[in-house]
Protein backbone atom coordinates (compact mmCIF):
# COMPACT_ATOMS: atom_id res chain seq x y z
CA UNK A 1 0.00 0.00 0.00
CA UNK A 2 1.18 3.50 -0.71
CA UNK A 3 1.50 6.31 1.81
CA UNK A 4 1.62 10.06 1.32
CA UNK A 5 3.10 12.46 3.85
CA UNK A 6 2.70 16.22 4.03
CA UNK A 7 4.85 17.56 6.84
CA UNK A 8 3.60 21.15 6.79
CA UNK A 9 0.15 21.48 8.41
CA UNK A 10 0.06 25.22 7.69
CA UNK A 11 1.92 27.63 5.46
CA UNK A 12 1.53 31.30 4.69
CA UNK A 13 2.73 33.44 1.83
CA UNK A 14 2.63 37.12 0.98
CA UNK A 15 0.52 38.00 -2.02
CA UNK A 16 2.59 37.95 -5.24
CA UNK A 17 5.35 35.90 -3.60
CA UNK A 18 6.30 32.26 -4.17
CA UNK A 19 5.62 29.35 -1.83
CA UNK A 20 6.57 25.67 -1.93
CA UNK A 21 4.49 22.93 -0.36
CA UNK A 22 6.22 19.65 0.45
CA UNK A 23 5.08 16.09 -0.12
CA UNK A 24 6.77 12.73 0.16
CA UNK A 25 5.31 9.38 -0.74
CA UNK A 26 6.15 5.75 -0.50
CA UNK A 27 5.17 2.97 -2.87
CA UNK A 28 6.77 -0.22 -4.06
CA UNK A 29 5.13 0.12 -7.47
CA UNK A 30 6.81 1.66 -10.47
CA UNK A 31 3.76 2.95 -12.33
CA UNK A 32 1.82 5.66 -10.60
CA UNK A 33 0.53 9.19 -10.91
CA UNK A 34 0.90 12.01 -8.43
CA UNK A 35 -1.50 14.89 -7.94
CA UNK A 36 -1.96 18.10 -6.08
CA UNK A 37 -5.58 18.89 -5.26
CA UNK A 38 -6.91 22.18 -3.89
CA UNK A 39 -9.84 22.26 -1.49
CA UNK A 40 -11.22 25.76 -0.82
CA UNK A 41 -13.44 26.32 2.19
CA UNK A 42 -16.48 25.37 0.10
CA UNK A 43 -15.00 21.85 0.09
CA UNK A 44 -15.11 21.04 -3.65
CA UNK A 45 -11.80 19.32 -4.43
CA UNK A 46 -10.17 20.67 -7.59
CA UNK A 47 -7.21 19.19 -9.46
CA UNK A 48 -4.27 21.61 -9.57
CA UNK A 49 -1.59 19.59 -11.33
CA UNK A 50 -0.71 16.01 -12.27
CA UNK A 51 2.61 14.21 -12.76
CA UNK A 52 3.14 10.84 -14.41
CA UNK A 53 5.87 8.89 -12.65
CA UNK A 54 7.42 7.75 -15.93
CA UNK A 55 7.96 11.33 -17.07
CA UNK A 56 11.17 13.00 -16.00
CA UNK A 57 10.01 16.46 -16.97
CA UNK A 58 8.32 18.35 -14.15
CA UNK A 59 4.70 19.28 -14.79
CA UNK A 60 3.72 22.94 -15.07
CA UNK A 61 0.29 24.57 -15.13
CA UNK A 62 0.48 28.36 -15.37
CA UNK A 63 1.62 29.58 -11.92
CA UNK A 64 1.81 26.05 -10.53
CA UNK A 65 4.77 23.74 -11.00
CA UNK A 66 6.12 20.65 -9.32
CA UNK A 67 9.56 19.43 -8.37
CA UNK A 68 9.36 15.66 -8.86
CA UNK A 69 12.31 13.72 -7.45
CA UNK A 70 11.48 10.07 -8.13
CA UNK A 71 14.48 8.55 -6.39
CA UNK A 72 13.78 10.57 -3.26
CA UNK A 73 10.01 9.99 -3.62
CA UNK A 74 9.43 13.69 -3.26
CA UNK A 75 6.77 15.75 -5.03
CA UNK A 76 6.64 19.41 -4.01
CA UNK A 77 4.31 22.09 -5.37
CA UNK A 78 5.52 25.58 -6.16
CA UNK A 79 3.01 28.40 -6.44
CA UNK A 80 4.38 31.53 -8.07
CA UNK A 81 2.86 35.02 -7.89
CA UNK A 82 0.51 33.91 -5.14
CA UNK A 83 -3.02 35.28 -5.27
CA UNK A 84 -5.69 35.63 -2.61
CA UNK A 85 -7.71 32.93 -4.38
CA UNK A 86 -4.92 30.45 -3.78
CA UNK A 87 -5.82 30.29 -0.10
CA UNK A 88 -7.08 26.76 0.54
CA UNK A 89 -6.17 23.29 1.78
CA UNK A 90 -3.77 21.56 -0.57
CA UNK A 91 -3.62 17.78 -0.71
CA UNK A 92 -0.95 15.67 -2.29
CA UNK A 93 -2.25 12.34 -3.63
CA UNK A 94 -1.06 9.22 -5.39
CA UNK A 95 -2.77 6.61 -7.57
CA UNK A 96 -1.34 3.37 -8.87
CA UNK A 97 -1.79 2.93 -12.61
CA UNK A 98 -1.56 -0.84 -12.64
CA UNK A 99 -4.41 -3.19 -11.84
CA UNK A 100 -6.52 -2.18 -8.91
CA UNK A 101 -9.27 0.15 -7.94
CA UNK A 102 -7.40 3.34 -8.84
CA UNK A 103 -8.22 4.86 -5.50
CA UNK A 104 -6.45 8.05 -4.53
CA UNK A 105 -4.28 7.97 -1.41
CA UNK A 106 -4.10 11.43 0.13
CA UNK A 107 -1.79 13.18 2.55
CA UNK A 108 -3.21 15.07 5.51
CA UNK A 109 -3.05 18.38 3.72
CA UNK A 110 -1.40 21.77 4.06
CA UNK A 111 -3.48 24.84 4.85
CA UNK A 112 -2.19 27.75 2.79
CA UNK A 113 -2.94 31.31 3.83
CA UNK A 114 -2.25 34.24 1.52
CA UNK A 115 -1.48 37.54 3.21
CA UNK A 116 -2.58 40.67 1.32
CA UNK B 1 -21.93 20.04 -18.39
CA UNK B 2 -22.90 19.50 -14.77
CA UNK B 3 -20.31 18.30 -12.30
CA UNK B 4 -20.65 15.70 -9.58
CA UNK B 5 -23.52 16.51 -7.26
CA UNK B 6 -24.23 15.20 -3.79
CA UNK B 7 -27.23 15.41 -1.53
CA UNK B 8 -27.94 16.35 1.11
CA UNK B 9 -25.11 18.82 1.65
CA UNK B 10 -25.59 18.61 5.41
CA UNK B 11 -27.10 15.86 7.52
CA UNK B 12 -27.58 15.72 11.26
CA UNK B 13 -28.47 12.32 12.65
CA UNK B 14 -29.06 11.09 16.14
CA UNK B 15 -26.88 8.21 17.21
CA UNK B 16 -28.45 4.96 16.10
CA UNK B 17 -30.32 6.40 13.10
CA UNK B 18 -29.78 5.20 9.55
CA UNK B 19 -28.71 7.68 6.87
CA UNK B 20 -28.49 7.60 3.07
CA UNK B 21 -26.17 9.84 1.11
CA UNK B 22 -26.63 10.31 -2.62
CA UNK B 23 -24.12 10.92 -5.38
CA UNK B 24 -24.87 11.90 -8.98
CA UNK B 25 -21.68 11.45 -11.03
CA UNK B 26 -20.85 13.22 -14.25
CA UNK B 27 -22.92 11.71 -17.06
CA UNK B 28 -21.07 8.91 -18.79
CA UNK B 29 -18.50 8.41 -16.05
CA UNK B 30 -17.92 4.71 -15.51
CA UNK B 31 -15.90 4.87 -12.30
CA UNK B 32 -17.30 6.14 -9.02
CA UNK B 33 -15.51 6.48 -5.69
CA UNK B 34 -16.58 7.28 -2.13
CA UNK B 35 -14.18 8.86 0.35
CA UNK B 36 -14.52 9.81 4.01
CA UNK B 37 -12.86 13.00 5.22
CA UNK B 38 -12.59 13.50 8.96
CA UNK B 39 -12.08 17.03 10.27
CA UNK B 40 -8.58 18.26 9.55
CA UNK B 41 -7.61 15.13 7.63
CA UNK B 42 -7.21 14.09 4.04
CA UNK B 43 -9.91 12.01 2.37
CA UNK B 44 -9.73 8.27 2.88
CA UNK B 45 -10.97 5.72 0.37
CA UNK B 46 -14.14 3.83 1.18
CA UNK B 47 -15.30 2.01 -1.95
CA UNK B 48 -15.13 1.93 -5.76
CA UNK B 49 -17.63 1.08 -8.50
CA UNK B 50 -17.10 0.35 -12.15
CA UNK B 51 -20.53 0.80 -13.65
CA UNK B 52 -22.86 -1.10 -11.31
CA UNK B 53 -20.20 -3.48 -10.02
CA UNK B 54 -18.64 -2.73 -6.65
CA UNK B 55 -15.06 -3.81 -7.31
CA UNK B 56 -13.44 -2.66 -4.10
CA UNK B 57 -15.01 -2.10 -0.70
CA UNK B 58 -11.87 -2.55 1.32
CA UNK B 59 -12.10 0.92 2.87
CA UNK B 60 -15.55 0.54 4.41
CA UNK B 61 -14.90 0.81 8.16
CA UNK B 62 -17.57 -1.61 9.32
CA UNK B 63 -20.52 -3.68 8.14
CA UNK B 64 -22.75 -0.75 9.05
CA UNK B 65 -21.56 0.92 5.84
CA UNK B 66 -23.13 -0.15 2.59
CA UNK B 67 -22.92 1.34 -0.90
CA UNK B 68 -24.77 0.61 -4.10
CA UNK B 69 -24.98 1.81 -7.69
CA UNK B 70 -27.72 -0.37 -9.15
CA UNK B 71 -27.98 1.17 -12.63
CA UNK B 72 -24.40 2.27 -13.02
CA UNK B 73 -25.04 5.96 -12.53
CA UNK B 74 -26.40 7.33 -9.23
CA UNK B 75 -24.84 5.87 -6.10
CA UNK B 76 -26.04 5.75 -2.52
CA UNK B 77 -23.89 5.34 0.57
CA UNK B 78 -25.90 4.04 3.48
CA UNK B 79 -24.78 4.04 7.09
CA UNK B 80 -26.82 2.01 9.54
CA UNK B 81 -27.01 2.67 13.27
CA UNK B 82 -24.83 5.76 13.04
CA UNK B 83 -22.15 6.35 15.67
CA UNK B 84 -20.42 9.57 16.66
CA UNK B 85 -17.21 8.41 14.98
CA UNK B 86 -19.10 8.40 11.67
CA UNK B 87 -19.20 12.21 11.76
CA UNK B 88 -17.24 13.38 8.73
CA UNK B 89 -17.56 14.76 5.24
CA UNK B 90 -18.37 12.09 2.69
CA UNK B 91 -16.98 12.86 -0.75
CA UNK B 92 -18.01 11.26 -4.00
CA UNK B 93 -15.78 11.33 -7.09
CA UNK B 94 -16.16 10.02 -10.62
CA UNK B 95 -13.98 9.46 -13.64
CA UNK B 96 -14.70 8.49 -17.22
CA UNK B 97 -12.93 5.13 -16.94
CA UNK B 98 -9.88 3.71 -15.28
CA UNK B 99 -6.89 5.60 -16.48
CA UNK B 100 -8.85 8.14 -18.43
CA UNK B 101 -7.36 11.61 -18.50
CA UNK B 102 -4.43 10.57 -16.39
CA UNK B 103 -6.56 9.03 -13.64
CA UNK B 104 -8.14 12.38 -12.75
CA UNK B 105 -11.13 12.12 -10.46
CA UNK B 106 -13.81 14.81 -10.33
CA UNK B 107 -15.16 15.49 -6.88
CA UNK B 108 -18.54 16.52 -5.59
CA UNK B 109 -19.03 19.12 -2.84
CA UNK B 110 -19.48 16.45 -0.19
CA UNK B 111 -22.06 15.70 2.47
CA UNK B 112 -21.20 16.80 5.99
CA UNK B 113 -22.63 14.24 8.42
CA UNK B 114 -22.90 15.13 12.08
CA UNK B 115 -23.98 12.42 14.50
CA UNK B 116 -25.25 13.72 17.84
Tab-separated table of C-alpha atoms in Angstrom:
chain	number	residue	atom	x	y	z
A	1	UNK	CA	0.000	0.000	0.000
A	2	UNK	CA	1.176	3.495	-0.712
A	3	UNK	CA	1.500	6.310	1.813
A	4	UNK	CA	1.616	10.061	1.319
A	5	UNK	CA	3.097	12.460	3.855
A	6	UNK	CA	2.697	16.223	4.032
A	7	UNK	CA	4.848	17.562	6.838
A	8	UNK	CA	3.596	21.150	6.786
A	9	UNK	CA	0.154	21.478	8.408
A	10	UNK	CA	0.056	25.218	7.687
A	11	UNK	CA	1.922	27.631	5.462
A	12	UNK	CA	1.530	31.302	4.692
A	13	UNK	CA	2.732	33.444	1.833
A	14	UNK	CA	2.629	37.116	0.976
A	15	UNK	CA	0.516	38.000	-2.019
A	16	UNK	CA	2.593	37.950	-5.243
A	17	UNK	CA	5.347	35.901	-3.599
A	18	UNK	CA	6.301	32.262	-4.166
A	19	UNK	CA	5.623	29.354	-1.831
A	20	UNK	CA	6.567	25.675	-1.934
A	21	UNK	CA	4.491	22.930	-0.361
A	22	UNK	CA	6.223	19.646	0.446
A	23	UNK	CA	5.081	16.086	-0.117
A	24	UNK	CA	6.774	12.730	0.162
A	25	UNK	CA	5.309	9.376	-0.740
A	26	UNK	CA	6.145	5.746	-0.498
A	27	UNK	CA	5.170	2.967	-2.867
A	28	UNK	CA	6.771	-0.217	-4.064
A	29	UNK	CA	5.128	0.120	-7.468
A	30	UNK	CA	6.811	1.656	-10.467
A	31	UNK	CA	3.759	2.949	-12.330
A	32	UNK	CA	1.820	5.662	-10.602
A	33	UNK	CA	0.532	9.193	-10.906
A	34	UNK	CA	0.897	12.009	-8.432
A	35	UNK	CA	-1.505	14.893	-7.939
A	36	UNK	CA	-1.963	18.101	-6.079
A	37	UNK	CA	-5.582	18.892	-5.258
A	38	UNK	CA	-6.907	22.179	-3.891
A	39	UNK	CA	-9.843	22.265	-1.493
A	40	UNK	CA	-11.216	25.760	-0.822
A	41	UNK	CA	-13.435	26.320	2.194
A	42	UNK	CA	-16.481	25.370	0.101
A	43	UNK	CA	-14.996	21.851	0.088
A	44	UNK	CA	-15.108	21.045	-3.655
A	45	UNK	CA	-11.805	19.323	-4.429
A	46	UNK	CA	-10.167	20.669	-7.592
A	47	UNK	CA	-7.208	19.192	-9.455
A	48	UNK	CA	-4.269	21.609	-9.574
A	49	UNK	CA	-1.594	19.587	-11.326
A	50	UNK	CA	-0.715	16.013	-12.270
A	51	UNK	CA	2.608	14.214	-12.756
A	52	UNK	CA	3.136	10.845	-14.411
A	53	UNK	CA	5.873	8.893	-12.647
A	54	UNK	CA	7.415	7.746	-15.927
A	55	UNK	CA	7.958	11.326	-17.073
A	56	UNK	CA	11.172	12.995	-16.004
A	57	UNK	CA	10.011	16.459	-16.965
A	58	UNK	CA	8.318	18.353	-14.154
A	59	UNK	CA	4.702	19.283	-14.792
A	60	UNK	CA	3.715	22.944	-15.071
A	61	UNK	CA	0.291	24.575	-15.130
A	62	UNK	CA	0.476	28.359	-15.372
A	63	UNK	CA	1.616	29.584	-11.919
A	64	UNK	CA	1.814	26.054	-10.533
A	65	UNK	CA	4.765	23.742	-11.003
A	66	UNK	CA	6.123	20.652	-9.323
A	67	UNK	CA	9.561	19.425	-8.371
A	68	UNK	CA	9.358	15.661	-8.855
A	69	UNK	CA	12.305	13.725	-7.447
A	70	UNK	CA	11.483	10.071	-8.135
A	71	UNK	CA	14.476	8.550	-6.388
A	72	UNK	CA	13.779	10.575	-3.259
A	73	UNK	CA	10.013	9.994	-3.617
A	74	UNK	CA	9.430	13.693	-3.256
A	75	UNK	CA	6.775	15.753	-5.028
A	76	UNK	CA	6.638	19.409	-4.011
A	77	UNK	CA	4.309	22.087	-5.368
A	78	UNK	CA	5.524	25.585	-6.158
A	79	UNK	CA	3.008	28.399	-6.441
A	80	UNK	CA	4.377	31.528	-8.072
A	81	UNK	CA	2.862	35.018	-7.894
A	82	UNK	CA	0.507	33.910	-5.135
A	83	UNK	CA	-3.018	35.276	-5.273
A	84	UNK	CA	-5.692	35.630	-2.607
A	85	UNK	CA	-7.710	32.935	-4.376
A	86	UNK	CA	-4.920	30.449	-3.778
A	87	UNK	CA	-5.819	30.292	-0.095
A	88	UNK	CA	-7.079	26.757	0.545
A	89	UNK	CA	-6.173	23.292	1.783
A	90	UNK	CA	-3.772	21.562	-0.572
A	91	UNK	CA	-3.624	17.783	-0.706
A	92	UNK	CA	-0.955	15.667	-2.290
A	93	UNK	CA	-2.247	12.339	-3.632
A	94	UNK	CA	-1.056	9.223	-5.389
A	95	UNK	CA	-2.771	6.612	-7.570
A	96	UNK	CA	-1.335	3.371	-8.872
A	97	UNK	CA	-1.786	2.930	-12.606
A	98	UNK	CA	-1.564	-0.837	-12.644
A	99	UNK	CA	-4.408	-3.191	-11.845
A	100	UNK	CA	-6.523	-2.177	-8.910
A	101	UNK	CA	-9.273	0.152	-7.937
A	102	UNK	CA	-7.400	3.337	-8.836
A	103	UNK	CA	-8.220	4.858	-5.498
A	104	UNK	CA	-6.455	8.049	-4.529
A	105	UNK	CA	-4.279	7.973	-1.412
A	106	UNK	CA	-4.096	11.427	0.130
A	107	UNK	CA	-1.793	13.179	2.550
A	108	UNK	CA	-3.206	15.066	5.510
A	109	UNK	CA	-3.049	18.381	3.724
A	110	UNK	CA	-1.404	21.770	4.064
A	111	UNK	CA	-3.475	24.841	4.846
A	112	UNK	CA	-2.193	27.753	2.788
A	113	UNK	CA	-2.943	31.312	3.833
A	114	UNK	CA	-2.252	34.237	1.517
A	115	UNK	CA	-1.480	37.540	3.211
A	116	UNK	CA	-2.585	40.669	1.320
B	1	UNK	CA	-21.925	20.040	-18.387
B	2	UNK	CA	-22.898	19.500	-14.767
B	3	UNK	CA	-20.312	18.301	-12.302
B	4	UNK	CA	-20.648	15.704	-9.581
B	5	UNK	CA	-23.519	16.512	-7.261
B	6	UNK	CA	-24.232	15.196	-3.792
B	7	UNK	CA	-27.232	15.409	-1.528
B	8	UNK	CA	-27.939	16.351	1.110
B	9	UNK	CA	-25.114	18.823	1.647
B	10	UNK	CA	-25.593	18.614	5.411
B	11	UNK	CA	-27.103	15.861	7.516
B	12	UNK	CA	-27.584	15.722	11.259
B	13	UNK	CA	-28.470	12.315	12.650
B	14	UNK	CA	-29.058	11.089	16.137
B	15	UNK	CA	-26.879	8.206	17.207
B	16	UNK	CA	-28.455	4.960	16.096
B	17	UNK	CA	-30.318	6.402	13.102
B	18	UNK	CA	-29.779	5.195	9.549
B	19	UNK	CA	-28.705	7.683	6.872
B	20	UNK	CA	-28.488	7.602	3.075
B	21	UNK	CA	-26.168	9.844	1.106
B	22	UNK	CA	-26.630	10.308	-2.621
B	23	UNK	CA	-24.120	10.924	-5.377
B	24	UNK	CA	-24.867	11.896	-8.978
B	25	UNK	CA	-21.682	11.453	-11.032
B	26	UNK	CA	-20.854	13.224	-14.254
B	27	UNK	CA	-22.924	11.712	-17.058
B	28	UNK	CA	-21.066	8.913	-18.793
B	29	UNK	CA	-18.498	8.408	-16.054
B	30	UNK	CA	-17.922	4.713	-15.510
B	31	UNK	CA	-15.901	4.871	-12.305
B	32	UNK	CA	-17.298	6.140	-9.019
B	33	UNK	CA	-15.509	6.483	-5.692
B	34	UNK	CA	-16.579	7.278	-2.131
B	35	UNK	CA	-14.177	8.860	0.349
B	36	UNK	CA	-14.524	9.809	4.010
B	37	UNK	CA	-12.856	12.996	5.215
B	38	UNK	CA	-12.587	13.504	8.960
B	39	UNK	CA	-12.083	17.028	10.270
B	40	UNK	CA	-8.581	18.259	9.550
B	41	UNK	CA	-7.612	15.134	7.628
B	42	UNK	CA	-7.210	14.087	4.038
B	43	UNK	CA	-9.906	12.011	2.372
B	44	UNK	CA	-9.727	8.269	2.885
B	45	UNK	CA	-10.972	5.723	0.374
B	46	UNK	CA	-14.141	3.827	1.178
B	47	UNK	CA	-15.297	2.013	-1.947
B	48	UNK	CA	-15.131	1.931	-5.759
B	49	UNK	CA	-17.626	1.077	-8.502
B	50	UNK	CA	-17.097	0.352	-12.147
B	51	UNK	CA	-20.532	0.798	-13.652
B	52	UNK	CA	-22.864	-1.103	-11.308
B	53	UNK	CA	-20.201	-3.480	-10.022
B	54	UNK	CA	-18.639	-2.734	-6.652
B	55	UNK	CA	-15.062	-3.810	-7.313
B	56	UNK	CA	-13.437	-2.660	-4.099
B	57	UNK	CA	-15.011	-2.102	-0.704
B	58	UNK	CA	-11.871	-2.555	1.317
B	59	UNK	CA	-12.096	0.925	2.872
B	60	UNK	CA	-15.549	0.542	4.406
B	61	UNK	CA	-14.901	0.813	8.163
B	62	UNK	CA	-17.574	-1.605	9.317
B	63	UNK	CA	-20.520	-3.683	8.136
B	64	UNK	CA	-22.748	-0.745	9.051
B	65	UNK	CA	-21.560	0.920	5.839
B	66	UNK	CA	-23.132	-0.150	2.585
B	67	UNK	CA	-22.923	1.340	-0.905
B	68	UNK	CA	-24.774	0.608	-4.104
B	69	UNK	CA	-24.978	1.809	-7.688
B	70	UNK	CA	-27.720	-0.365	-9.150
B	71	UNK	CA	-27.975	1.169	-12.628
B	72	UNK	CA	-24.404	2.271	-13.025
B	73	UNK	CA	-25.035	5.964	-12.526
B	74	UNK	CA	-26.401	7.333	-9.232
B	75	UNK	CA	-24.842	5.867	-6.103
B	76	UNK	CA	-26.036	5.754	-2.519
B	77	UNK	CA	-23.888	5.336	0.568
B	78	UNK	CA	-25.900	4.044	3.484
B	79	UNK	CA	-24.785	4.044	7.094
B	80	UNK	CA	-26.822	2.014	9.541
B	81	UNK	CA	-27.010	2.670	13.274
B	82	UNK	CA	-24.834	5.760	13.040
B	83	UNK	CA	-22.154	6.346	15.674
B	84	UNK	CA	-20.417	9.570	16.655
B	85	UNK	CA	-17.207	8.409	14.978
B	86	UNK	CA	-19.100	8.400	11.669
B	87	UNK	CA	-19.203	12.215	11.764
B	88	UNK	CA	-17.236	13.377	8.734
B	89	UNK	CA	-17.555	14.764	5.240
B	90	UNK	CA	-18.373	12.087	2.687
B	91	UNK	CA	-16.983	12.856	-0.750
B	92	UNK	CA	-18.007	11.258	-4.004
B	93	UNK	CA	-15.779	11.329	-7.087
B	94	UNK	CA	-16.160	10.020	-10.622
B	95	UNK	CA	-13.983	9.456	-13.642
B	96	UNK	CA	-14.702	8.488	-17.217
B	97	UNK	CA	-12.934	5.134	-16.937
B	98	UNK	CA	-9.879	3.714	-15.282
B	99	UNK	CA	-6.888	5.597	-16.477
B	100	UNK	CA	-8.851	8.142	-18.434
B	101	UNK	CA	-7.363	11.607	-18.498
B	102	UNK	CA	-4.432	10.570	-16.385
B	103	UNK	CA	-6.558	9.034	-13.639
B	104	UNK	CA	-8.138	12.383	-12.749
B	105	UNK	CA	-11.132	12.121	-10.463
B	106	UNK	CA	-13.810	14.805	-10.335
B	107	UNK	CA	-15.159	15.490	-6.876
B	108	UNK	CA	-18.540	16.522	-5.592
B	109	UNK	CA	-19.030	19.116	-2.840
B	110	UNK	CA	-19.484	16.450	-0.190
B	111	UNK	CA	-22.062	15.703	2.474
B	112	UNK	CA	-21.204	16.796	5.994
B	113	UNK	CA	-22.629	14.237	8.415
B	114	UNK	CA	-22.899	15.128	12.081
B	115	UNK	CA	-23.977	12.417	14.499
B	116	UNK	CA	-25.246	13.722	17.841
